[in-house]
Amino acid sequence: MAQPKFIFTGTPGVGKTTAIETISEIPLIKTEVPTTDELAERKAMTTVAMDYGEFTLEDGH
């Protein structure tokens, strides 16, 4: 059986990285760099590719 995959989407600063950090059972793999545009007023770092984490569902996947 294929393992399910979850994708979190949304605008910058809504909590995608925080959500993944919260549920991940491994240290998060991040691709963050300093923010350089108008977003810098709201947050210092932004994700440029993806964040990766893992967690186990109740059925063992």
CSV table of C-alpha atoms in Angstrom, one decimal:
chain,number,residue,atom,x,y,z
A,1,MET,CA,0.0,0.0,0.0
A,2,ALA,CA,1.3,3.5,-0.9
A,3,GLN,CA,2.2,5.8,2.0
A,4,PRO,CA,-0.1,8.9,2.1
A,5,LYS,CA,1.6,12.3,1.7
A,6,PHE,CA,0.3,15.6,3.0
A,7,ILE,CA,0.9,19.0,1.5
A,8,PHE,CA,0.4,22.3,3.4
A,9,THR,CA,-0.2,25.3,1.2
A,10,GLY,CA,-0.9,28.9,1.8
A,11,THR,CA,0.5,32.4,1.7
A,12,PRO,CA,3.7,33.4,3.5
A,13,GLY,CA,3.5,33.6,7.3
A,14,VAL,CA,0.3,31.5,7.8
A,15,GLY,CA,2.0,28.7,9.7
A,16,LYS,CA,2.8,26.0,7.2
A,17,THR,CA,6.3,25.4,8.7
A,18,THR,CA,5.0,25.6,12.2
A,19,ALA,CA,2.3,23.0,11.4
A,20,ILE,CA,4.9,20.6,10.0
A,21,GLU,CA,7.3,21.2,12.9
A,22,THR,CA,4.4,20.5,15.4
A,23,ILE,CA,3.5,17.1,13.9
A,24,SER,CA,6.9,15.8,12.7
A,25,GLU,CA,8.5,12.9,14.5
A,26,ILE,CA,11.9,13.8,13.1
A,27,PRO,CA,13.9,17.1,13.0
A,28,LEU,CA,12.5,19.2,10.2
A,29,ILE,CA,14.4,19.5,7.0
A,30,LYS,CA,14.1,23.2,6.0
A,31,THR,CA,15.0,25.3,3.0
A,32,GLU,CA,14.8,28.8,4.5
A,33,VAL,CA,16.7,31.9,3.5
A,34,PRO,CA,16.5,35.5,4.8
A,35,THR,CA,13.5,37.4,3.5
A,36,THR,CA,14.5,40.3,1.3
A,37,ASP,CA,11.2,41.9,0.1
A,38,GLU,CA,8.2,43.6,1.8
A,39,LEU,CA,7.6,40.3,3.7
A,40,ALA,CA,10.7,41.1,5.7
A,41,GLU,CA,8.6,43.4,7.9
A,42,ARG,CA,6.6,40.4,9.0
A,43,LYS,CA,9.2,37.6,9.2
A,44,ALA,CA,12.9,37.3,9.0
A,45,MET,CA,13.1,34.0,7.1
A,46,THR,CA,11.1,32.4,4.3
A,47,THR,CA,10.9,28.9,2.8
A,48,VAL,CA,12.3,28.8,-0.8
A,49,ALA,CA,11.5,25.1,-1.7
A,50,MET,CA,9.9,23.0,1.0
A,51,ASP,CA,10.0,21.8,4.6
A,52,TYR,CA,10.1,18.0,5.2
A,53,GLY,CA,8.9,16.1,8.2
A,54,GLU,CA,7.5,12.6,9.0
A,55,PHE,CA,4.8,11.3,11.3
A,56,THR,CA,3.0,8.0,11.8
A,57,LEU,CA,-0.7,7.6,11.3
A,58,GLU,CA,-2.7,5.4,13.7
A,59,ASP,CA,-2.8,2.5,11.1
A,60,GLY,CA,1.0,2.4,11.1
A,61,HIS,CA,1.7,4.3,7.9
